[in-house]
mmCIF file of C-alpha atoms and ligand atoms in Angstrom:
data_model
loop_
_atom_site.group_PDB
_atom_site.id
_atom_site.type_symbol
_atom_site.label_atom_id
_atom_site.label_comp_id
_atom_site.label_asym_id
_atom_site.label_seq_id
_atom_site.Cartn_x
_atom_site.Cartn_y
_atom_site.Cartn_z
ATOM 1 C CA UNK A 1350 -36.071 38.053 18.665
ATOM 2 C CA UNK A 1351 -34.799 36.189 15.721
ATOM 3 C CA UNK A 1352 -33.314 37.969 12.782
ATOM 4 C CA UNK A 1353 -35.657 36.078 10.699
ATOM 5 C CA UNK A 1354 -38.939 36.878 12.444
ATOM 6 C CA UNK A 1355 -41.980 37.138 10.138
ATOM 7 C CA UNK A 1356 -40.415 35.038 7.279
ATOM 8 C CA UNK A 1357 -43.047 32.354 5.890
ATOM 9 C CA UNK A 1358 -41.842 28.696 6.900
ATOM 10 C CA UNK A 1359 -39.899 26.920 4.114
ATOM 11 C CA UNK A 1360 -42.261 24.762 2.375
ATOM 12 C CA UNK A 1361 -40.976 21.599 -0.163
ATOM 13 C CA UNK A 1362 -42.339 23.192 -3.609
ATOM 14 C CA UNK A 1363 -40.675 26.492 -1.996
ATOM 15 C CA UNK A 1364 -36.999 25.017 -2.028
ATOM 16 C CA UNK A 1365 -37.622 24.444 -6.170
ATOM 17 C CA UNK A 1366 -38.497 27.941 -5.888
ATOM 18 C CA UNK A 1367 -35.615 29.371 -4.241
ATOM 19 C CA UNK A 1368 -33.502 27.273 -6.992
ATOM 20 C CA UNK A 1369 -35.043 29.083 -9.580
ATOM 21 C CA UNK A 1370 -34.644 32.251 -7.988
ATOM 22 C CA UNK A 1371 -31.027 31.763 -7.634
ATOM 23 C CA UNK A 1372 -31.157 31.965 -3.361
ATOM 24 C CA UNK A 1373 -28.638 29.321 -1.899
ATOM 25 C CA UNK A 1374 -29.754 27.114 0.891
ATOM 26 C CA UNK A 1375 -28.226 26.980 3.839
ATOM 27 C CA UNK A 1376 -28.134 23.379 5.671
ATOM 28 C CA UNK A 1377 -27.029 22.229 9.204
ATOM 29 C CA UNK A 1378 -27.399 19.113 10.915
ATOM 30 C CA UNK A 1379 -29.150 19.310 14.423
ATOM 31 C CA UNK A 1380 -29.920 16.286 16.795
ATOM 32 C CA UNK A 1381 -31.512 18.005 19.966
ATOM 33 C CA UNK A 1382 -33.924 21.285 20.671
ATOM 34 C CA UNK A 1383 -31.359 23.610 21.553
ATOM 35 C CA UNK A 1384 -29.086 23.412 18.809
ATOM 36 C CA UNK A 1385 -32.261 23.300 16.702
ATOM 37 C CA UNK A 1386 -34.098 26.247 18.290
ATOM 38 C CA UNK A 1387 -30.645 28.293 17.373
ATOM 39 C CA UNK A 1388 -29.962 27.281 14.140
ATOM 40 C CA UNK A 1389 -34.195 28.446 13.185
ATOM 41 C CA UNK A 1390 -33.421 31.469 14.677
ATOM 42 C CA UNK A 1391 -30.257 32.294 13.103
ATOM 43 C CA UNK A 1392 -31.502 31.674 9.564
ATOM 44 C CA UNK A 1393 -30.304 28.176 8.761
ATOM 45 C CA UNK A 1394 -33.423 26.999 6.211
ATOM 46 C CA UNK A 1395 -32.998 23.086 6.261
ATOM 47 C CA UNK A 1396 -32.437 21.202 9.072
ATOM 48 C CA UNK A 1397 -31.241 17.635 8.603
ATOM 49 C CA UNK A 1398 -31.532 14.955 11.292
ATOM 50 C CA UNK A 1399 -28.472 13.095 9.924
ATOM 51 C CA UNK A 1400 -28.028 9.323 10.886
ATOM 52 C CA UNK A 1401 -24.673 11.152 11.190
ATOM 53 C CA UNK A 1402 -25.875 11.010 15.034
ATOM 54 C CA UNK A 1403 -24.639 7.702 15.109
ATOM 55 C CA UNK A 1404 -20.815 8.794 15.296
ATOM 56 C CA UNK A 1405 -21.131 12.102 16.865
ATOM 57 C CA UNK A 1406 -23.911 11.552 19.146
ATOM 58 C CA UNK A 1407 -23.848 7.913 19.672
ATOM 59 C CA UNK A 1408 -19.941 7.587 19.066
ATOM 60 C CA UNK A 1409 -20.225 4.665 16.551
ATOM 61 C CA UNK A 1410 -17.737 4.191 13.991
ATOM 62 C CA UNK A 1411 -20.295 4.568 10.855
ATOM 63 C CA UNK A 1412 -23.501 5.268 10.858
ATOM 64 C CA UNK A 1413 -24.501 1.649 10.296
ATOM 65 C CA UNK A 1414 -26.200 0.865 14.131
ATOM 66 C CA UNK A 1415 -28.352 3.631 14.088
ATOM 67 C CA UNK A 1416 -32.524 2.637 14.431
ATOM 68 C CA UNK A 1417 -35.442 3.678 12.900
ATOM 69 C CA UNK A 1418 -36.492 4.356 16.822
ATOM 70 C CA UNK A 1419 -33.043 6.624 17.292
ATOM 71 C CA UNK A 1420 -34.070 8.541 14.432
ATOM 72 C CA UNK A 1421 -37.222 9.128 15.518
ATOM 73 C CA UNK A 1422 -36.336 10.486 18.692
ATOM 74 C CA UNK A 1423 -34.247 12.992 17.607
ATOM 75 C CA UNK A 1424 -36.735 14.310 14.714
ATOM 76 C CA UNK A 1425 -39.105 14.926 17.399
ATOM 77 C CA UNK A 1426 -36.893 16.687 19.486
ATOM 78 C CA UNK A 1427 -36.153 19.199 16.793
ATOM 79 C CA UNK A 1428 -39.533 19.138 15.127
ATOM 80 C CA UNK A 1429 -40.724 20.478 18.745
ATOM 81 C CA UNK A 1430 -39.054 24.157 18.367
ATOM 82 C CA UNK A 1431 -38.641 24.560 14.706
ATOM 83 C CA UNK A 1432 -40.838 27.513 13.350
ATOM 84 C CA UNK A 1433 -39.327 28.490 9.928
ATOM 85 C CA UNK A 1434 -36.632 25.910 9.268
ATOM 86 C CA UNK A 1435 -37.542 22.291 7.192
ATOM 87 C CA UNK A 1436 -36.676 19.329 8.906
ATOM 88 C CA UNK A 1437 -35.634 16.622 6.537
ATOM 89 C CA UNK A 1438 -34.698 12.996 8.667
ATOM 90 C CA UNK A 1439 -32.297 10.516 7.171
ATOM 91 C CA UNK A 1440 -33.847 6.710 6.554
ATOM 92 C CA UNK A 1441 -31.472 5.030 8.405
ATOM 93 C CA UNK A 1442 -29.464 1.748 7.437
ATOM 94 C CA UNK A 1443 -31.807 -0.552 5.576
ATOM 95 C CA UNK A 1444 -34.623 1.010 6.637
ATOM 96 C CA UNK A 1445 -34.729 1.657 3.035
ATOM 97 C CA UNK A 1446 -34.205 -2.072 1.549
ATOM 98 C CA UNK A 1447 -37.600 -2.064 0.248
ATOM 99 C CA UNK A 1448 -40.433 0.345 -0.993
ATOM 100 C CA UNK A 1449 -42.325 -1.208 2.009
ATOM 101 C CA UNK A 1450 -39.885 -0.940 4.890
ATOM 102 C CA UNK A 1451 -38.994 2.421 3.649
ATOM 103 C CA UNK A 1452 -42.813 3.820 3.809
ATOM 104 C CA UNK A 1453 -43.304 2.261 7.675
ATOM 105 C CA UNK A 1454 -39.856 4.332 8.430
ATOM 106 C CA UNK A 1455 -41.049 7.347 6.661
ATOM 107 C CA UNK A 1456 -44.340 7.528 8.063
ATOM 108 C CA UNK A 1457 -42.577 6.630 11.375
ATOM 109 C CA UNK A 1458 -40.569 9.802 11.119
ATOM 110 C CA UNK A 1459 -43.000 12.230 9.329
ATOM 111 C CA UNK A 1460 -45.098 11.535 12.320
ATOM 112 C CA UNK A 1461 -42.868 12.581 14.386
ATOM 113 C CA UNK A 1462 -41.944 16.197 12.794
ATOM 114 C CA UNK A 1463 -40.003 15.764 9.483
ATOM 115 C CA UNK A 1464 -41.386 16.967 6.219
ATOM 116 C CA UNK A 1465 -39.313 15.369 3.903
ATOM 117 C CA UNK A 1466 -37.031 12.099 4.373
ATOM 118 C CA UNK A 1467 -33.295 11.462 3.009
ATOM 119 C CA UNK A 1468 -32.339 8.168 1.333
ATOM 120 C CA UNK A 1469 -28.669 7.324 0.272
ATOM 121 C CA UNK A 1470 -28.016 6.056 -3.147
ATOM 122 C CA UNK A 1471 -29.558 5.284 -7.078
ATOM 123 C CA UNK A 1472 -30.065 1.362 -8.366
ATOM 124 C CA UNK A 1473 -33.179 -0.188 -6.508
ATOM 125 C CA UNK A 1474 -33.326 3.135 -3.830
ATOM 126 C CA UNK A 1475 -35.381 4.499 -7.519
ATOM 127 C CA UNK A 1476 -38.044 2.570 -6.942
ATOM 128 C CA UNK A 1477 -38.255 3.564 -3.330
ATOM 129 C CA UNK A 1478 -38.417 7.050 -3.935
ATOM 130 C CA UNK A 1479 -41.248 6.733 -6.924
ATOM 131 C CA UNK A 1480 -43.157 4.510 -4.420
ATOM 132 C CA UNK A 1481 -42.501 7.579 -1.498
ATOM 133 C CA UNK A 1482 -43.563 10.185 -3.693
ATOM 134 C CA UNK A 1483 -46.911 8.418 -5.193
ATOM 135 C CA UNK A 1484 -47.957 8.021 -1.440
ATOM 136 C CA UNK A 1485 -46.824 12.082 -0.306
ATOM 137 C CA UNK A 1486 -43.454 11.614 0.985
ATOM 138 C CA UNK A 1487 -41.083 14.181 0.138
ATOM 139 C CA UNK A 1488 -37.938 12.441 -0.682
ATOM 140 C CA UNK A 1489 -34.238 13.971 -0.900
ATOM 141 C CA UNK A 1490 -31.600 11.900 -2.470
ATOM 142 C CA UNK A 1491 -28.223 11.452 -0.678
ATOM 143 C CA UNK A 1492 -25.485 10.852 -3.739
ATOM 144 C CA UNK A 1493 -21.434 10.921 -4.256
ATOM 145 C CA UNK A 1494 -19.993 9.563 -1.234
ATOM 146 C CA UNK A 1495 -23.012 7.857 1.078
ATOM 147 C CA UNK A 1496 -21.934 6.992 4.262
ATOM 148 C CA UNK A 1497 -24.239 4.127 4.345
ATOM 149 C CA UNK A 1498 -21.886 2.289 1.540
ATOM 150 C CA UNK A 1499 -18.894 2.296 3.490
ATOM 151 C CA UNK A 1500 -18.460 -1.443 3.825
ATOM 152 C CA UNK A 1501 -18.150 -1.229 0.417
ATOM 153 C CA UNK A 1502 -16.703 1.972 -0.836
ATOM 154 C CA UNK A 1503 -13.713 0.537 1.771
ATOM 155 C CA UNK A 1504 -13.901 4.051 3.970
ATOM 156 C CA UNK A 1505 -15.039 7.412 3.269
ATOM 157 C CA UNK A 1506 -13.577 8.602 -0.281
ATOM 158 C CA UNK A 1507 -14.049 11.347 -2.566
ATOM 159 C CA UNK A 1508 -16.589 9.830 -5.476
ATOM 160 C CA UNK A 1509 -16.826 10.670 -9.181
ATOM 161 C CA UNK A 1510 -13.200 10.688 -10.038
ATOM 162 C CA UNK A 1511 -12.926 9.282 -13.248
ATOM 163 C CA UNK A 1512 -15.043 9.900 -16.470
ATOM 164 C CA UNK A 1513 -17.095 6.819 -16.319
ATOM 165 C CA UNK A 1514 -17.833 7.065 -12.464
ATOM 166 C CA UNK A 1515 -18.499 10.830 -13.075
ATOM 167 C CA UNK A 1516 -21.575 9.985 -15.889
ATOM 168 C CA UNK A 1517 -22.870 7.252 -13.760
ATOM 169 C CA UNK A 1518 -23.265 9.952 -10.882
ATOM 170 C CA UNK A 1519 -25.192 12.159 -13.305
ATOM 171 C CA UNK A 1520 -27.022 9.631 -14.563
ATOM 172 C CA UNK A 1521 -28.582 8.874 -10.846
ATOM 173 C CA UNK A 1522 -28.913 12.621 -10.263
ATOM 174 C CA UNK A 1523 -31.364 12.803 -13.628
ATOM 175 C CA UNK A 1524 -33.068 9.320 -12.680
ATOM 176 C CA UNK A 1525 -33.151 10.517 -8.816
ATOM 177 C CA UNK A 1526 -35.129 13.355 -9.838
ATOM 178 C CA UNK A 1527 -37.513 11.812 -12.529
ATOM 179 C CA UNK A 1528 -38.174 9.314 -10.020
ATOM 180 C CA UNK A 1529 -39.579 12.438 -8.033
ATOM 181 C CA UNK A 1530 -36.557 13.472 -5.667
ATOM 182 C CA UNK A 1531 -36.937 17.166 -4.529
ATOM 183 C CA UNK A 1532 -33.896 17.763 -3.053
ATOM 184 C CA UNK A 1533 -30.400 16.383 -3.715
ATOM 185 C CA UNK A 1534 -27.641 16.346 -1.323
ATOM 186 C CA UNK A 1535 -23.901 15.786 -3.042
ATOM 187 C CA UNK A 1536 -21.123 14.556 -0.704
ATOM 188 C CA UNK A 1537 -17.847 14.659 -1.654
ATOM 189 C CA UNK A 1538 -17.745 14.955 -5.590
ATOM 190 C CA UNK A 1539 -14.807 17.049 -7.349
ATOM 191 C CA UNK A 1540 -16.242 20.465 -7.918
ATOM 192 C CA UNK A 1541 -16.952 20.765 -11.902
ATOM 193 C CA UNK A 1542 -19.135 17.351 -11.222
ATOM 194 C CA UNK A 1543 -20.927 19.175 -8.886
ATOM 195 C CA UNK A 1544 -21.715 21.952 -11.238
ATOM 196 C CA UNK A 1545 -22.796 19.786 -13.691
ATOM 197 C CA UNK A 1546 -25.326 18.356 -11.526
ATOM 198 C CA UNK A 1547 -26.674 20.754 -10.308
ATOM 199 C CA UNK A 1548 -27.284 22.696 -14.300
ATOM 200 C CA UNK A 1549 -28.937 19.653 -15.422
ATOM 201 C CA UNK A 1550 -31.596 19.321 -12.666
ATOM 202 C CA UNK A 1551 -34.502 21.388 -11.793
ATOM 203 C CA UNK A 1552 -34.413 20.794 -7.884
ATOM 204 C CA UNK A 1553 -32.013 22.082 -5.699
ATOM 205 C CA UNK A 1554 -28.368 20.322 -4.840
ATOM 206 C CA UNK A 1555 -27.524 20.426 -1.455
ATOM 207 C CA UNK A 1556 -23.378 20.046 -1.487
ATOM 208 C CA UNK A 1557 -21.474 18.329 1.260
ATOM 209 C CA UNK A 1558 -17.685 18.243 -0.183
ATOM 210 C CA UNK A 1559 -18.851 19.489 -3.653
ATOM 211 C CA UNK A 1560 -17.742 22.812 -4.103
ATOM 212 C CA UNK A 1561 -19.133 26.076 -4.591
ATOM 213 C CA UNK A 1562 -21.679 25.569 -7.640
ATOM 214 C CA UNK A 1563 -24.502 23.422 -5.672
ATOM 215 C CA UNK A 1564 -27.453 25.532 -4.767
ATOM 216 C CA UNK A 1565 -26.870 24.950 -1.416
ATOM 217 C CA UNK A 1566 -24.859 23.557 1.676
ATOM 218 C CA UNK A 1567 -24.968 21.141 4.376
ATOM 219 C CA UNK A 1568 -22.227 20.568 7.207
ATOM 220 C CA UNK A 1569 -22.320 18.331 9.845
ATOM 221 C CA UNK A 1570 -22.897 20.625 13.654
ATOM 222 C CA UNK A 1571 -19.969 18.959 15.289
ATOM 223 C CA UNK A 1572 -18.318 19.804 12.274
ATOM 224 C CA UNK A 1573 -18.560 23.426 11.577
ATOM 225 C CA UNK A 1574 -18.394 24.138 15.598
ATOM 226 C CA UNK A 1575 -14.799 22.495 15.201
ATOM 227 C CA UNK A 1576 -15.803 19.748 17.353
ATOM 228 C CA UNK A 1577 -13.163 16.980 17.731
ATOM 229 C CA UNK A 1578 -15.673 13.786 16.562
ATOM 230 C CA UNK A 1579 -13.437 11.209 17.398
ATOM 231 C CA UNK A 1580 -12.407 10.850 13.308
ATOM 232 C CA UNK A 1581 -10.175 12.371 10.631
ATOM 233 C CA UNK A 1582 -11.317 15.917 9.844
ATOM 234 C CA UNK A 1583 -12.537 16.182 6.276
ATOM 235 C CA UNK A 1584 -11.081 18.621 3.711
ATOM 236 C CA UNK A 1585 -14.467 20.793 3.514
ATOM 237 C CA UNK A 1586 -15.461 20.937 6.903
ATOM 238 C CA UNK A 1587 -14.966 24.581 8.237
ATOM 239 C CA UNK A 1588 -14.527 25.713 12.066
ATOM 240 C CA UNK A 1589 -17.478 28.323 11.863
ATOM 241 C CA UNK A 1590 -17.595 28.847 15.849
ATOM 242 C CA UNK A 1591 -13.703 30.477 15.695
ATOM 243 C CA UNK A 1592 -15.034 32.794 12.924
ATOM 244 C CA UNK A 1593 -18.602 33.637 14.736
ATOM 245 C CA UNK A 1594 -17.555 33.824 18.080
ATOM 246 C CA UNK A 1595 -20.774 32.224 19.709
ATOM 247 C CA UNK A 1596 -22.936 29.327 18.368
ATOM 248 C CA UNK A 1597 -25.685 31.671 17.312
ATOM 249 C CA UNK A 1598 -22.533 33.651 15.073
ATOM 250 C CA UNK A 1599 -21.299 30.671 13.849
ATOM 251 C CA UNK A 1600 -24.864 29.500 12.456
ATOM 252 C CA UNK A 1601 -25.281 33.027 11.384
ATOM 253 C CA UNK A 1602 -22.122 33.464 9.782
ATOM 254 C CA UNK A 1603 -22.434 29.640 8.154
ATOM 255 C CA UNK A 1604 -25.687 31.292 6.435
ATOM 256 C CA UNK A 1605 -24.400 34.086 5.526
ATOM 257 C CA UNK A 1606 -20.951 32.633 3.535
ATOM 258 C CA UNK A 1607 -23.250 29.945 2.095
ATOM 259 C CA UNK A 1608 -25.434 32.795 1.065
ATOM 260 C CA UNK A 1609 -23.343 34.977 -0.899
ATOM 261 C CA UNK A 1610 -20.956 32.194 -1.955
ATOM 262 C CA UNK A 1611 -18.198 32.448 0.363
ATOM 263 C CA UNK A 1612 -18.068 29.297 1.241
ATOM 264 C CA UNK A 1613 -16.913 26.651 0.150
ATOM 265 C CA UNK A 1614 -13.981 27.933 -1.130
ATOM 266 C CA UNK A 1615 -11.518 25.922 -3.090
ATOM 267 C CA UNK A 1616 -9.424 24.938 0.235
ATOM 268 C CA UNK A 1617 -12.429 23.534 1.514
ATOM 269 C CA UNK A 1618 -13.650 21.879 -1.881
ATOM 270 C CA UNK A 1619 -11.889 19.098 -4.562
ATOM 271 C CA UNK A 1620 -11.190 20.235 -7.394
HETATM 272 O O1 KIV B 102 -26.043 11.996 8.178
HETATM 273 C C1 KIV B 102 -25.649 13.121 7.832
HETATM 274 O O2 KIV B 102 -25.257 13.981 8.631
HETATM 275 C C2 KIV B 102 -25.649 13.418 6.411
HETATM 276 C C3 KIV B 102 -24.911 14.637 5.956
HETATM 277 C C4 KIV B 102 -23.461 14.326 5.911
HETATM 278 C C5 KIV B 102 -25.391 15.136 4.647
HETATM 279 O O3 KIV B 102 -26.181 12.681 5.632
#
């Protein structure tokens, strides 16, 4: 029986809800039923179908090769044996390149469980989520660090560091959400950023890498299991599975610290 039997499912306005109630949300990635099923049970309240799955499922070097069709896939696996949990699916690489493109991938994934879908970055992405939301797509933005970039960015590096990057991050953040985001998830941003963020915006902030403020947290499940992925361990990722002692106590025990602020703490957060 799961410890969070007779709970209502999380619904999108719901999250906004939680924000304003001051409850932290605790997010996992998940890429198959089993994990998935688990992860419901043990209380985890967003599940993300990362395109993350391309290096720790797929054992690509970036996330960059993973499909539309791969995507789907896994969002249907997950959406199968979810019962309280939201599933939010990422928009994979260019999949979001135009408002277009970006509704046939959304529908493509909404159809196949996900209530809400995840696109990295500000600039033209704006226009992609106002043209989302107008048509009923729930739309979280991915901001800081976005994997996606990392031709670009030259690797994956903290984000925000200096004053003028810092107020162009919060910038996108207010635009992200006028545009009609409803969730946004932070990756690696020095804490105080983070905190100023997440004050200035009525939705909830989902921090990867961002510290302890965010109204929420999101890990990667390779990750927090202390799975060796293949790549450089990041500062903030935290072996949950040595504290919890079985999957189902790691998940439980991932809630629980995100819940009551335990985690991150400032070894697992930039400062
Ligand atoms: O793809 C992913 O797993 C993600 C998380 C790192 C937030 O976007």
């Amino acid at each position: 029986m799961s410890v969070h039997a007779g709970q209502k499912p999380w619904t999108v306005p719901a999250l906004a809800e939680a924000k304003r109630e001051g409850r932290r949300l605790a997010m996992l990635t998940a890429y198959d039923a089993g994990f998935a099923r688990i992860m419901d049970q043990a209380g985890i309240d967003l599940v993300l179908i990362g395109d993350s799955l391309g290096m720790v499922v797929q054992g690509h070097d970036s996330t960059l090769p993973v499909t539309v069709a791969d995507m789907a896939y896994h969002t249907a696996a997950v959406a199968r044996v979810l019962q309280r949990a939201l599933l939010v699916a990422d928009l994979p690489f260019q999949a979001d390149a135009t408002p277009e493109r970006a509704l046939d991938a959304s529908v493509a994934l909404l159809q196949a469980g996900a209530q809400m879908v995840k696109i990295e970055g500000a600039g033209h992405k704006l226009e992609v989520v106002r043209f989302l939301v107008e048509r009923e797509i729930p739309v979280c933005t991915h901001l800081g660090l976005t994997p996606q970039s990392v031709l670009r960015l030259g690797g994956f590096k903290l984000q925000g560091r200096d004053e003028q990057a810092a107020a162009r991050l919060l910038a996108d953040a207010r635009a992200a959400v006028e545009a009609g985001a409803s969730l946004l998830v932070l990756e690696c941003v020095p804490t105080p950023l983070a905190q100023k963020i997440t004050a200035a915006v009525e939705v909830p902030t989902i921090g990867i890498g961002a510290g302890p403020h965010c109204d929420g947290q999101v890990l990667v499940l390779h990750d927090m299991l202390g799975l060796d992925s293949g790549h450089r361990r990041p500062r903030f990722v935290k072996d949950f599975l040595a504290q919890g002692g079985s999957v189902a106590g790691a998940f439980a025990a991932y809630a629980q610290a995100v819940r009551d602020g335990s985690f991150p703490d400032a070894e697992h957060a930039y400062a």
